[in-house]
Coordinates of C-alpha atoms in Angstrom, one line a residue:
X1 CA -35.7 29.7 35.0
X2 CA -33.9 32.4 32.8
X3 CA -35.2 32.1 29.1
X4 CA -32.7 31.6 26.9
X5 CA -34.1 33.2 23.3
X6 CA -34.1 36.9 25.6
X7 CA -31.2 36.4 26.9
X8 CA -28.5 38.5 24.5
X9 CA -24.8 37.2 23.8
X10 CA -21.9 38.9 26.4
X11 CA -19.3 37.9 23.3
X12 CA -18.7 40.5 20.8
X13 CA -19.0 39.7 17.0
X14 CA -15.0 39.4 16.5
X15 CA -14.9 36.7 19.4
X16 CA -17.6 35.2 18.1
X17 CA -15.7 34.9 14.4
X18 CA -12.3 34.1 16.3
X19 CA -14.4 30.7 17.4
X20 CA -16.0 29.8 14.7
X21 CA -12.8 30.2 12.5
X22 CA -11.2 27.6 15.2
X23 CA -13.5 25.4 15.6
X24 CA -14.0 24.9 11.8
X25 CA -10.3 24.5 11.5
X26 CA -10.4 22.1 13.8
X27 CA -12.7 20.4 12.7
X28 CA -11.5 20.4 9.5
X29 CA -7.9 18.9 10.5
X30 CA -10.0 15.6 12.7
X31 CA -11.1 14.8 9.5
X32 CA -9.0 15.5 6.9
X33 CA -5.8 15.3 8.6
X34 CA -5.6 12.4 10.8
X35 CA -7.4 10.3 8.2
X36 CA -4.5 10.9 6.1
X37 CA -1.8 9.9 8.2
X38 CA -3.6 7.0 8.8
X39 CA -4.2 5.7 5.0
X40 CA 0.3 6.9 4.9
X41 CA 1.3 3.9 7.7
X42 CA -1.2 1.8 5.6
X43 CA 0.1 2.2 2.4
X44 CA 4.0 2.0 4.0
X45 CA 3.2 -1.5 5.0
X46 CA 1.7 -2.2 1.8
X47 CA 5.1 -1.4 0.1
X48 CA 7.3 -3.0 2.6
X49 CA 5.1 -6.1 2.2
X50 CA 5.9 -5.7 -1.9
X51 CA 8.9 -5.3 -1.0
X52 CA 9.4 -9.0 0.9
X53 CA 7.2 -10.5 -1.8
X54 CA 9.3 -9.4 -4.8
X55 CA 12.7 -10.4 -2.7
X56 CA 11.3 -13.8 -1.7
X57 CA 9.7 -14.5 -5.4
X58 CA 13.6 -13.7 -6.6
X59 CA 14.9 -15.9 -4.5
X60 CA 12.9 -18.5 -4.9
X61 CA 13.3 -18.4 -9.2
X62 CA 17.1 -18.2 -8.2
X63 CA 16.4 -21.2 -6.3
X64 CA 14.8 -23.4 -8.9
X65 CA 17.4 -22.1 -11.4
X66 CA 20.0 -23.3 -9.6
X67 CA 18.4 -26.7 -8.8
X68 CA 17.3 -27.1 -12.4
X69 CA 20.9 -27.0 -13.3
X70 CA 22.7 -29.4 -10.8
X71 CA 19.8 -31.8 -10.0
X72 CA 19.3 -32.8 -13.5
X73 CA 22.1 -34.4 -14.2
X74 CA 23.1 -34.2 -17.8
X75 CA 19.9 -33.5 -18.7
X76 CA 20.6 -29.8 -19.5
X77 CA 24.3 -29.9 -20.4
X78 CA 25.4 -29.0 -24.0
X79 CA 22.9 -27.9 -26.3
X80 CA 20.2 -27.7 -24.1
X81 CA 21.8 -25.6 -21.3
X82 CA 19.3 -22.4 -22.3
X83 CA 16.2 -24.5 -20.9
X84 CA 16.9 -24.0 -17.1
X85 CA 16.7 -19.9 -17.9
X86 CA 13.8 -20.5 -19.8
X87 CA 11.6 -23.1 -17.5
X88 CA 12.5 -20.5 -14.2
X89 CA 11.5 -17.6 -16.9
X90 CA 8.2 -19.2 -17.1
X91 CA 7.3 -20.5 -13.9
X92 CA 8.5 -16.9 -11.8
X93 CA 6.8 -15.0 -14.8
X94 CA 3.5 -12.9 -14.9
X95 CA 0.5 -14.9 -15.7
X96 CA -1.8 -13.8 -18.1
X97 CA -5.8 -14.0 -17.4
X98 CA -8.2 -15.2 -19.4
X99 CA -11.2 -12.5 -20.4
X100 CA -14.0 -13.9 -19.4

């Protein structure tokens, strides 16, 4: 059996540069790289699903506009015909949190 720590290199010191410079690129693009594009489809369906959450959460304060003002009769007519706009204002708008 041939031992190996005598045994000199046949590659020259250029070769031996050429494949260290490629393997450390590609190295360097499996994990940098790739990762990224990755994380990129991830945070595309994170806006699309934004996206559908801010249509549906329009729609839906449209919704109870719009049944806040026929369903009620004469509730809301005359004088009082601000308090539809201002009950959908406050149940479609952003809650504030306590500090705890």
């Amino acid at each position: 059996m041939p031992d190996r720590s005598t045994k000199t290199s046949d590659k020259s010191m250029p070769t031996l540069a050429g494949e260290l410079y490629d393997l450390v690129r590609a190295y360097a693009k499996q994990e940098t790289i790739e990762p990224i594009k990755g994380l990129g489809r991830y945070a595309a369906f994170g806006v699309v699903g934004s996206f559908m959450v801010g249509i549906g959460v329009v729609l839906l304060g449209i919704g109870l506009l719009r049944a806040l003002q026929t369903e009620t009769g004469e509730t809301f007519d005359g004088g009082w015909s601000w308090a539809p706009y201002l009950l959908t204002l406050l149940a479609c708008g952003p809650r504030r949190r306590r500090a705890r």
